[in-house]
PDB file of C-alpha atoms in Angstrom:
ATOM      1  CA  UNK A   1       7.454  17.272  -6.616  1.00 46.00           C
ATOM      2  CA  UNK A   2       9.028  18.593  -9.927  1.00 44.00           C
ATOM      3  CA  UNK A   3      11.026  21.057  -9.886  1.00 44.00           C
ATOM      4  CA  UNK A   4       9.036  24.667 -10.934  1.00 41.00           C
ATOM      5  CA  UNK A   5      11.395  24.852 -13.356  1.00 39.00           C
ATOM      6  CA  UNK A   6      15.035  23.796 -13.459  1.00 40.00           C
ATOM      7  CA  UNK A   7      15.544  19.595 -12.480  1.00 40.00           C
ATOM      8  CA  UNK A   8      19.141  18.069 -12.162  1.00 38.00           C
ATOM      9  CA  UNK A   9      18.918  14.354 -13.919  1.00 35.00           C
ATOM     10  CA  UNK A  10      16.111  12.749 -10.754  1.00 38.00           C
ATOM     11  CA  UNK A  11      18.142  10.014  -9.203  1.00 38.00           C
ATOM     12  CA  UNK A  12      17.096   8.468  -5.852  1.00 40.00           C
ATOM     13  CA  UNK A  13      19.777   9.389  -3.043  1.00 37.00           C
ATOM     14  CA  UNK A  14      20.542   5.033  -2.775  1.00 39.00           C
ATOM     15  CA  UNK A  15      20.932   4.534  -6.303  1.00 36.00           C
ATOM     16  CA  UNK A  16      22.929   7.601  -7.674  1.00 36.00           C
ATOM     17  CA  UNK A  17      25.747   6.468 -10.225  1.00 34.00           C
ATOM     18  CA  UNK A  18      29.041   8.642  -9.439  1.00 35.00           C
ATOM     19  CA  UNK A  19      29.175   9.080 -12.975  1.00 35.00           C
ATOM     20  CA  UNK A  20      26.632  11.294 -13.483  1.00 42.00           C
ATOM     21  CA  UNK A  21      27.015  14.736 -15.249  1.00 48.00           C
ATOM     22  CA  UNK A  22      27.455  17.325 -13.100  1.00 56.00           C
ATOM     23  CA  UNK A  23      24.490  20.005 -12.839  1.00 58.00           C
ATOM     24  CA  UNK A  24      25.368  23.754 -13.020  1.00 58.00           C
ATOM     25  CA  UNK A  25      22.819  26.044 -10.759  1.00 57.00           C
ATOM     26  CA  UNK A  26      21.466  29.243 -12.110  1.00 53.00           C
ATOM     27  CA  UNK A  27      22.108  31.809  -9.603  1.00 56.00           C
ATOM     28  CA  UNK A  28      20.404  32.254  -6.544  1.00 80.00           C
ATOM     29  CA  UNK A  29      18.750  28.571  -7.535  1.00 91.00           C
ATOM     30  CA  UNK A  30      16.924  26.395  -4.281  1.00 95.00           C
ATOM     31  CA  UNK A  31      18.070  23.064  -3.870  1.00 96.00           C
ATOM     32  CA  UNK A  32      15.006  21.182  -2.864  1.00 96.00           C
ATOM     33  CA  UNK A  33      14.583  18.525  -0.628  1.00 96.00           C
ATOM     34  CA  UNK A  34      10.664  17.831   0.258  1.00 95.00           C
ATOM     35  CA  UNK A  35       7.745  19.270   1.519  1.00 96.00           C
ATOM     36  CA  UNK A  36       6.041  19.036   4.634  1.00 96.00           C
ATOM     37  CA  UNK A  37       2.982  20.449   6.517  1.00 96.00           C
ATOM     38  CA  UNK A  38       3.630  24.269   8.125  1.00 96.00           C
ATOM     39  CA  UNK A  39       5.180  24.121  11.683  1.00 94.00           C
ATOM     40  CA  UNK A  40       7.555  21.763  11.373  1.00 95.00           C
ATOM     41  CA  UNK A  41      10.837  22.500  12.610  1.00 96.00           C
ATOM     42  CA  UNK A  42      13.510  23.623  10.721  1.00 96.00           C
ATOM     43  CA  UNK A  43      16.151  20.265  10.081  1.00 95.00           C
ATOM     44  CA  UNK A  44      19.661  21.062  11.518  1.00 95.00           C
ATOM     45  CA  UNK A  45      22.048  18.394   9.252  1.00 94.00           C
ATOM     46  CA  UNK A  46      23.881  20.463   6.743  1.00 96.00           C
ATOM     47  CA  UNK A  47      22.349  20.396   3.216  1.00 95.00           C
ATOM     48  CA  UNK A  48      24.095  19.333   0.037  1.00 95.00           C
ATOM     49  CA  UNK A  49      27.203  21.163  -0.291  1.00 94.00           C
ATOM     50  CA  UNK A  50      27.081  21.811   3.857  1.00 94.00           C
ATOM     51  CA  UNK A  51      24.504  24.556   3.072  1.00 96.00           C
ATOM     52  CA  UNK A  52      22.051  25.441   5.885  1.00 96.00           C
ATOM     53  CA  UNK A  53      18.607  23.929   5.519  1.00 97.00           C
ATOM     54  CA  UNK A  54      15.820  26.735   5.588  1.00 96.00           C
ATOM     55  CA  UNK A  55      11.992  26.333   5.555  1.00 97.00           C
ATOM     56  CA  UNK A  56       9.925  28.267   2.753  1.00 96.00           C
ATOM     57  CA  UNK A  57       6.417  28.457   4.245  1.00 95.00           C
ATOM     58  CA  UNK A  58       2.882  29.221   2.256  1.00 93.00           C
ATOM     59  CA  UNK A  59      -0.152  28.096   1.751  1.00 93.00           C
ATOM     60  CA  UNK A  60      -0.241  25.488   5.150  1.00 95.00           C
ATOM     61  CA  UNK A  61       2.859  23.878   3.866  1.00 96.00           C
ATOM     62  CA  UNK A  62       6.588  24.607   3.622  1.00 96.00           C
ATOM     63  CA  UNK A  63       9.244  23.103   1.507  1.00 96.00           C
ATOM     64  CA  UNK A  64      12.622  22.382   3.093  1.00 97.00           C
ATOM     65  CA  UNK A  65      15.597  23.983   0.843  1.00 97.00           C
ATOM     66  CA  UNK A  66      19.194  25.202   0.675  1.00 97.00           C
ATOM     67  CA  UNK A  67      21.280  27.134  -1.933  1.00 95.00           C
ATOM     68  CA  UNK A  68      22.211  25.410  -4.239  1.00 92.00           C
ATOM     69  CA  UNK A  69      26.068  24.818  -5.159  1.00 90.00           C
ATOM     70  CA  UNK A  70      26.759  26.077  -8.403  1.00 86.00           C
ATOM     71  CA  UNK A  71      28.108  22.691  -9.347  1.00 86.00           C
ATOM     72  CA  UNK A  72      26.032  20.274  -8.636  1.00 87.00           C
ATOM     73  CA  UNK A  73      27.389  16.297  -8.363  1.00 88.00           C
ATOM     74  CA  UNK A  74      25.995  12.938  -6.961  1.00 88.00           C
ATOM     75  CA  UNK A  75      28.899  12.692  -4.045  1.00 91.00           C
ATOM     76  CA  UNK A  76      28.711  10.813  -1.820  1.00 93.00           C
ATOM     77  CA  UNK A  77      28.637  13.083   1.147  1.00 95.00           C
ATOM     78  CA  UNK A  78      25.650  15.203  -0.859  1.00 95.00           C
ATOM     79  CA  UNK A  79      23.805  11.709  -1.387  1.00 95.00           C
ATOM     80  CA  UNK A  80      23.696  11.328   2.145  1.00 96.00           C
ATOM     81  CA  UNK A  81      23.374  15.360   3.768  1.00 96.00           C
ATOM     82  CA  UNK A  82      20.016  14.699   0.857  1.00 96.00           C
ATOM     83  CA  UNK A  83      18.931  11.688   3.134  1.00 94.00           C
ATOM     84  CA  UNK A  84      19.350  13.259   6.782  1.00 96.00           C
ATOM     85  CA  UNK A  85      17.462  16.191   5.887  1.00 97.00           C
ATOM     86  CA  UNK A  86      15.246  14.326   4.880  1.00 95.00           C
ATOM     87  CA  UNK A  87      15.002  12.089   8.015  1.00 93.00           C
ATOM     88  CA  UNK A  88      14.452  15.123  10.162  1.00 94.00           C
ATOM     89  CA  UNK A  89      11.472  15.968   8.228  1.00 95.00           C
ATOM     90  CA  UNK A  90      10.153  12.748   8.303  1.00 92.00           C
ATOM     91  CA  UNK A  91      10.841  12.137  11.901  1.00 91.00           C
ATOM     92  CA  UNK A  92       8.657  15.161  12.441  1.00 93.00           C
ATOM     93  CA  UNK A  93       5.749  13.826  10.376  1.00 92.00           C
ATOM     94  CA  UNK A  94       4.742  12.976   6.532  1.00 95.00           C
ATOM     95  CA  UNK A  95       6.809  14.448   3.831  1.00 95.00           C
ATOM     96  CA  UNK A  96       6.910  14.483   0.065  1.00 95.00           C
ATOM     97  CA  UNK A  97      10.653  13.569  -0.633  1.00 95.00           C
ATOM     98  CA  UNK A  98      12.061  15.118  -3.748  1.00 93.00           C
ATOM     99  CA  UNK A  99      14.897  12.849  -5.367  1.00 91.00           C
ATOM    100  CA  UNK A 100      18.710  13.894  -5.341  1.00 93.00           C
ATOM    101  CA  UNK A 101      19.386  17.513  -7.758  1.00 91.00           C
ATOM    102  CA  UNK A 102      15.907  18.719  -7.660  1.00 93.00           C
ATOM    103  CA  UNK A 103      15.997  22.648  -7.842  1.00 93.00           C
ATOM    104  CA  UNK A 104      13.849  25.054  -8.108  1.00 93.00           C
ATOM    105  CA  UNK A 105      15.265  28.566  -9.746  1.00 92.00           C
ATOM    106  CA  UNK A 106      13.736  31.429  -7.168  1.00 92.00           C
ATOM    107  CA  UNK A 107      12.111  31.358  -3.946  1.00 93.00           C
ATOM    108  CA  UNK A 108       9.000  33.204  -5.278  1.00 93.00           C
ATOM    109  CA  UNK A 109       8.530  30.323  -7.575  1.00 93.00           C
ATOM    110  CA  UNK A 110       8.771  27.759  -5.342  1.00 94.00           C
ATOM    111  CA  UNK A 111       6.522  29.691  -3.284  1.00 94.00           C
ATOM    112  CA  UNK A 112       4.208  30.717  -6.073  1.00 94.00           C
ATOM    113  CA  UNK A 113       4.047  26.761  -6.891  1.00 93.00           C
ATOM    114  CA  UNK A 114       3.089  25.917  -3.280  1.00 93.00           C
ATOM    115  CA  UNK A 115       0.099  28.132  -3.380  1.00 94.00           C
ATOM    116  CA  UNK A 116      -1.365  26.813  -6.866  1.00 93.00           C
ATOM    117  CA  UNK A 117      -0.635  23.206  -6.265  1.00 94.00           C
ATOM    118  CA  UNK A 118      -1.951  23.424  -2.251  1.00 94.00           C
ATOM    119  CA  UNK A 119      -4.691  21.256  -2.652  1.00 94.00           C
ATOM    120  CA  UNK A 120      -3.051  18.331  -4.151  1.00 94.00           C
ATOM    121  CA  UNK A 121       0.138  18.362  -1.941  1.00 95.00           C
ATOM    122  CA  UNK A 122      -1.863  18.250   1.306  1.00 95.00           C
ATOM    123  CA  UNK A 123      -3.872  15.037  -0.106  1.00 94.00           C
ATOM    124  CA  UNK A 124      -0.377  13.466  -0.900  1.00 94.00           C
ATOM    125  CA  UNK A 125       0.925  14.660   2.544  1.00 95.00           C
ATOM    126  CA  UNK A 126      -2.211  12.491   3.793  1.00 95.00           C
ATOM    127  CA  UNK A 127      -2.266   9.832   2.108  1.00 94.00           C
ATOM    128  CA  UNK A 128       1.387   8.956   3.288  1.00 95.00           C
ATOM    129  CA  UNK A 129       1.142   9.741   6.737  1.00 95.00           C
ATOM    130  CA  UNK A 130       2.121   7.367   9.289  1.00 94.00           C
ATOM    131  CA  UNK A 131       3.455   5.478   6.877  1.00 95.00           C
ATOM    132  CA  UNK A 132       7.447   4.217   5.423  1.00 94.00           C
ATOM    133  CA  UNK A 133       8.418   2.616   2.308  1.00 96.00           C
ATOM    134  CA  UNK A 134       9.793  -0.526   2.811  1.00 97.00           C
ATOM    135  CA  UNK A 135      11.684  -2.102  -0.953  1.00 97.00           C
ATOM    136  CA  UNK A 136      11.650  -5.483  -1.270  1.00 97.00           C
ATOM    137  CA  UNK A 137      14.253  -7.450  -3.848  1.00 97.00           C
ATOM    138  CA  UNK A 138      14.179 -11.030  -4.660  1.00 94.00           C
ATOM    139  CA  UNK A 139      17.162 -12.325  -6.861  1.00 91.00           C
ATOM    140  CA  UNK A 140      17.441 -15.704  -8.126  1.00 85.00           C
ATOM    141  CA  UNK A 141      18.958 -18.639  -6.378  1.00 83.00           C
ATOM    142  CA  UNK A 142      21.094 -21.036  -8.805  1.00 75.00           C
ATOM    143  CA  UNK A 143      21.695 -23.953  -7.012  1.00 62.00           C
ATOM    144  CA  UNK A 144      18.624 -26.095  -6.495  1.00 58.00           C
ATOM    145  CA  UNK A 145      19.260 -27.592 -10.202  1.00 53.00           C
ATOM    146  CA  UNK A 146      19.236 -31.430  -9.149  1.00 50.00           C
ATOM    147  CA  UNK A 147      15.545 -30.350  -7.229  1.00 60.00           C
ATOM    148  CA  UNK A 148      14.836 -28.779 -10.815  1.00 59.00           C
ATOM    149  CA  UNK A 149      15.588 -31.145 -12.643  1.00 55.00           C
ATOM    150  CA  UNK A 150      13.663 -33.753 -10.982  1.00 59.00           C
ATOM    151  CA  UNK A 151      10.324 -32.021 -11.176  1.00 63.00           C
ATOM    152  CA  UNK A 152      10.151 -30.686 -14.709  1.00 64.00           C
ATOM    153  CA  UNK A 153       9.787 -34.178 -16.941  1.00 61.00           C
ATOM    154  CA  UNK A 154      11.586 -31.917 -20.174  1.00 66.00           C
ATOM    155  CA  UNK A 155      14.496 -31.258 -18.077  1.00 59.00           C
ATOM    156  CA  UNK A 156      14.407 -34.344 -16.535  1.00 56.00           C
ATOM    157  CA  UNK A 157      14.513 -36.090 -20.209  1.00 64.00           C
ATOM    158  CA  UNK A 158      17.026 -33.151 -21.432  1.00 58.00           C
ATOM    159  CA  UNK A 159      19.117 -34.131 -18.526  1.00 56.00           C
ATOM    160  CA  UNK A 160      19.413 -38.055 -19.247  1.00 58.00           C
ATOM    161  CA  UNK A 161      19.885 -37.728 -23.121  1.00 62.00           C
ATOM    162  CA  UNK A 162      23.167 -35.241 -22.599  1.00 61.00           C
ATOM    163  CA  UNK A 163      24.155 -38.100 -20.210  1.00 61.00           C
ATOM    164  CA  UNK A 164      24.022 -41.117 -22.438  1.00 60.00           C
ATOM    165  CA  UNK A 165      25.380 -38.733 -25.735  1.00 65.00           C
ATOM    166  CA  UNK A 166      27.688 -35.942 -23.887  1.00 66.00           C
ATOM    167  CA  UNK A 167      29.102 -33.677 -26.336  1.00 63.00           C
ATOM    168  CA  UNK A 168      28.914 -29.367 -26.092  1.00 61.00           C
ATOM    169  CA  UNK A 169      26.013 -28.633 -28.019  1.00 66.00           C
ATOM    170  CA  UNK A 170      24.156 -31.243 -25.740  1.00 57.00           C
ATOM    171  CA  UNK A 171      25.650 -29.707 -22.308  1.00 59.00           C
ATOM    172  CA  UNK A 172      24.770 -25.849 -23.636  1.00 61.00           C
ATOM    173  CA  UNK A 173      21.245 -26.768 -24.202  1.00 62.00           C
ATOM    174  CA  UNK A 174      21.312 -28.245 -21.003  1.00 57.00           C
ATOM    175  CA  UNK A 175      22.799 -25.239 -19.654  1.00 62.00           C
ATOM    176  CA  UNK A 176      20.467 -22.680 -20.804  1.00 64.00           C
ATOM    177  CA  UNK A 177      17.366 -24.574 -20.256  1.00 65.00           C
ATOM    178  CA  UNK A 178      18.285 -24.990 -16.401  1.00 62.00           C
ATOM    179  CA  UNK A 179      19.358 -21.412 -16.669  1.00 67.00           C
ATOM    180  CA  UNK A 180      15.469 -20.393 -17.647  1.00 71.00           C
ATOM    181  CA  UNK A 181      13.922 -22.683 -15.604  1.00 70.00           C
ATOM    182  CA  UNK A 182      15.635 -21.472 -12.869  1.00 72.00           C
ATOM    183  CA  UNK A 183      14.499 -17.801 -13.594  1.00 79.00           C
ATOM    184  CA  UNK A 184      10.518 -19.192 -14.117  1.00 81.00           C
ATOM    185  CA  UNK A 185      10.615 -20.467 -10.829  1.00 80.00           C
ATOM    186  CA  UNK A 186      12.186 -17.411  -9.338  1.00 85.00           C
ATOM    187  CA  UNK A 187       9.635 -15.300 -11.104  1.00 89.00           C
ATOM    188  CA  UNK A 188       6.937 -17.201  -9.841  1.00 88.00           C
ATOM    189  CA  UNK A 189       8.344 -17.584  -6.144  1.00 89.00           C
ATOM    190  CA  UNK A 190       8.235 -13.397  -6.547  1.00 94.00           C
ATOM    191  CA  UNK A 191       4.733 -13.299  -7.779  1.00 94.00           C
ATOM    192  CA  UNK A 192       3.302 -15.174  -4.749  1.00 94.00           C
ATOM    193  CA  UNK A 193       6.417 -12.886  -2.394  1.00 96.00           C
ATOM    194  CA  UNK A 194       4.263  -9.789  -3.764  1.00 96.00           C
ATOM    195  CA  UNK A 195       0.785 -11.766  -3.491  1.00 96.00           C
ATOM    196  CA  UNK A 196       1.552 -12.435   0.431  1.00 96.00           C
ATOM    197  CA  UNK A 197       2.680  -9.219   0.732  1.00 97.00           C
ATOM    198  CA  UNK A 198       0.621  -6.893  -0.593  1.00 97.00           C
ATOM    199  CA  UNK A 199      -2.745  -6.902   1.922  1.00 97.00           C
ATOM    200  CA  UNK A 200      -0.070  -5.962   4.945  1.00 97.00           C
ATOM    201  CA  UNK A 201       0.616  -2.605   2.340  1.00 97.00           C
ATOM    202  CA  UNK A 202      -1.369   0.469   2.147  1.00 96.00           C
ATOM    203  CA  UNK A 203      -0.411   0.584  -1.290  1.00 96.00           C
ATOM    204  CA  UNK A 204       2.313  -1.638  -3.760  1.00 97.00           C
ATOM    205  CA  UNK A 205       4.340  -0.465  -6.557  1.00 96.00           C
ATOM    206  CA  UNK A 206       6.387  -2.694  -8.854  1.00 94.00           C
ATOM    207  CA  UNK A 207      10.100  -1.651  -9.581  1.00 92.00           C
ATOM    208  CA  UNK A 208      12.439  -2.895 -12.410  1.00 91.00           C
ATOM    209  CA  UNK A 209      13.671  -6.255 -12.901  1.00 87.00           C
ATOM    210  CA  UNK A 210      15.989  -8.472 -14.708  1.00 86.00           C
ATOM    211  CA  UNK A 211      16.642 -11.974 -15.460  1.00 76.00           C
ATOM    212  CA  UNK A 212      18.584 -11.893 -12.160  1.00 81.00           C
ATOM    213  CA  UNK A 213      16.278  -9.258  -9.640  1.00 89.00           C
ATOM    214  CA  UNK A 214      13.317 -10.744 -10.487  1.00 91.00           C
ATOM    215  CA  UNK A 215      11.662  -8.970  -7.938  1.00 95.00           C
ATOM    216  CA  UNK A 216      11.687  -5.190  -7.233  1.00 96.00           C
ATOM    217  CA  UNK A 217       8.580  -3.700  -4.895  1.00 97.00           C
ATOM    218  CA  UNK A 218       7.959  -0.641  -3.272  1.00 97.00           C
ATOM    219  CA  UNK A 219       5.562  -1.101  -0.250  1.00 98.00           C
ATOM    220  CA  UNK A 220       3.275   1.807   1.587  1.00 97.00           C
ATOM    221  CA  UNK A 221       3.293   0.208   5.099  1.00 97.00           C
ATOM    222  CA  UNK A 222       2.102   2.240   8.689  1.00 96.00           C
ATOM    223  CA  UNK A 223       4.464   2.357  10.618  1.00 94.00           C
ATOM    224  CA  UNK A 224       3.176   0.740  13.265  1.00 96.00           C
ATOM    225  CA  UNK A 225       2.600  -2.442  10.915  1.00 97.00           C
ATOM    226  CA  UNK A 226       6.755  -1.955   9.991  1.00 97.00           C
ATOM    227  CA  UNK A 227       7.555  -5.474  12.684  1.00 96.00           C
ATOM    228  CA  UNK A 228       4.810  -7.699  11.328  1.00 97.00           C
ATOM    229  CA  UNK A 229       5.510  -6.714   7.853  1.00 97.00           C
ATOM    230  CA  UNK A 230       9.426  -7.659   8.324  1.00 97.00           C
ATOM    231  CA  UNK A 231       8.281 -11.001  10.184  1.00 97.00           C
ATOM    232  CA  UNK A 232       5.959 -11.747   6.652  1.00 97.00           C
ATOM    233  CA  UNK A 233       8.978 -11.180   4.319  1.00 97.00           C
ATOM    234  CA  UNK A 234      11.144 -13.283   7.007  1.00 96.00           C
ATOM    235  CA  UNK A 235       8.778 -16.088   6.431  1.00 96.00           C
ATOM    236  CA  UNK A 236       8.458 -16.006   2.751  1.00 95.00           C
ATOM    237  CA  UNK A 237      12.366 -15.866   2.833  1.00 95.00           C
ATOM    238  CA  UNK A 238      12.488 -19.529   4.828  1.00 94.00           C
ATOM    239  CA  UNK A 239       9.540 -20.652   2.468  1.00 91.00           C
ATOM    240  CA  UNK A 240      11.379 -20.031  -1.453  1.00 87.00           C
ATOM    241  CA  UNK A 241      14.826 -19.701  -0.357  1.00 84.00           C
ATOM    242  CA  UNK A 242      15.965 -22.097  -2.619  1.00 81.00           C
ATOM    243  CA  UNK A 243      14.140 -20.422  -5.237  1.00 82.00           C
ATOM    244  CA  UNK A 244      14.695 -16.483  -4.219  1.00 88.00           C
ATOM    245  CA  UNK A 245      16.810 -14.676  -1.894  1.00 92.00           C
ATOM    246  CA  UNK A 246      15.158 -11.867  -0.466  1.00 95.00           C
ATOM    247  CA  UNK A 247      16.246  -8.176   1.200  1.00 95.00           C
ATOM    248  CA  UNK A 248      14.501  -5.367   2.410  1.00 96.00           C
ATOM    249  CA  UNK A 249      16.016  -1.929   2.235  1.00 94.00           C
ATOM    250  CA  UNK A 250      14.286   1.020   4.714  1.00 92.00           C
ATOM    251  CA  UNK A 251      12.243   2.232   5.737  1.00 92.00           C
ATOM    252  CA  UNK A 252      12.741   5.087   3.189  1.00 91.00           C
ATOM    253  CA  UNK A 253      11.228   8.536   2.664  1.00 90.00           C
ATOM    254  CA  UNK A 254       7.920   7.489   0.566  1.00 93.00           C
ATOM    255  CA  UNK A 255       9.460   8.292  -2.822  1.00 91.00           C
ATOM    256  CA  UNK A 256       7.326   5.850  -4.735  1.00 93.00           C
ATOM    257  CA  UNK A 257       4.082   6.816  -3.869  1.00 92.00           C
ATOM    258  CA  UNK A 258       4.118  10.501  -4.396  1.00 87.00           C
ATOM    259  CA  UNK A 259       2.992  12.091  -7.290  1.00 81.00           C
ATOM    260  CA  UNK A 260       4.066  16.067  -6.296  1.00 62.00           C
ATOM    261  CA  UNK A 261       2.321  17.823  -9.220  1.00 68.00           C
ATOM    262  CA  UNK A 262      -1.328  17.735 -10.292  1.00 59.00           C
ATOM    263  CA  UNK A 263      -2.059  15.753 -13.406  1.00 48.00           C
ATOM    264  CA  UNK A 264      -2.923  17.810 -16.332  1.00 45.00           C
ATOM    265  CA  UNK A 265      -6.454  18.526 -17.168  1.00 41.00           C
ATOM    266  CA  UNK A 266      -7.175  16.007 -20.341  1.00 39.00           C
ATOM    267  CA  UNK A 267      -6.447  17.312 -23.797  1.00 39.00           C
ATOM    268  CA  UNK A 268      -3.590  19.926 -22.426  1.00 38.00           C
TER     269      UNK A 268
END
């Protein structure tokens, strides 16, 4: 959900730089940390800045806020208050997770916003409930060269003419084509990661990568599917692991596969 109309820079609670400016608060301004269906009950961690965590109902839903400081900064002990409100709300049941420093400027705003943009926020709520996010990196491995080497006939060739004529030019061009055929064979040990992986998802989204984290994936899994979908990356981790080294990080609030405000009708 975007903020009705003030948004501190939208960085997820895991990945917040320390360095980021801070955020000053208009007065009276709602620190925002999801929405959920009406009747939930009200989360007891301390909010950002160890305010109390209230519940602003309308419409069949309510949205989970605090006051919010008049300085606001990616600490560390925000970062995380930000997460365990937002794993009491999620314990509870499905919940559209706003990122860290969203803020909304007046509780009949936020309230106002709730009532227009009902219809769409209960389809999110469904479509992510009884479901995590589970992220899924793959980074390259560097030291299967000699296996490299031996099954791609240019490197192979590359390889034996640096040997017989060693000088540096020879040994950096032998350097840097390992180096990219290392990364193609990481990239395509990802592809078929996310190819196995995807029919256990509800949904899949594709993160950034680099020559390094050649694999970044957000997965929609139910929860009840959580076990085998672990035991699938397990496996694929055993199968390319001289190729990619794989972690999974959750299961997280469903931040990827919300979308809290309508999409504009076309020409606006």
């Amino acid at each position: 959900m975007t903020a009705p109309a003030t948004t501190a820079p939208e960085t997820a609670p895991e990945t917040a730089p320390t360095t980021a400016p801070e955020t000053a608060a208009a007065p009276k301004a709602l620190y925002v940390y999801g929405i959920a269906p009406a009747g939930i009950r009200t989360p007891r961690a301390p909010g950002v800045d160890g305010a109390a965590v209230r519940l602003l109902t309308g419409s069949g839903l309510c949205a989970a806020v605090s006051a919010a400081p008049r300085r606001l900064r990616p600490r560390r002990r925000d970062l995380l208050a930000h997460q365990a409100v937002l794993d009491e709300l999620a314990a509870q049941g499905p919940v559209l997770p706003m990122r860290f420093a969203v803020l909304s400027p007046r509780t009949d705003t936020l309230l106002a916003q709730l009532r227009s943009d009902a219809a769409h926020l209960s389809r999110q709520l469904d479509g992510v409930r009884g479901c995590v996010e589970l992220n899924v990196k793959g980074t390259a491995v560097p030291g299967h060269f000699a296996d490299l080497v031996r099954r791609d006939d240019r490197l192979r060739t590359l390889a034996l003419r640096t040997r017989r004529r060693p000088d540096y030019e020879a040994n950096v061009r032998l350097g840097e084509a390992i180096a990219l055929g290392v990364r193609r064979e990481a990239r395509r040990a990802a592809r078929e990661v996310v190819d196995r992986l995807a029919p256990l998802a509800e949904r899949t989204v594709q993160g950034t990568t680099d020559d390094e984290q050649v694999l970044s994936a957000s997965f929609l899994v139910r929860s009840e599917d959580e076990g085998r979908f672990r035991e699938a990356v397990a496996e694929r981790a055993r199968a390319c692991g001289d190729r990619l080294a794989l972690s999974v990080t959750g299961p997280l609030p469903c931040y990827s596969f919300v979308d809290p405000r309508p999409a504009s009708p076309a020409g606006r």
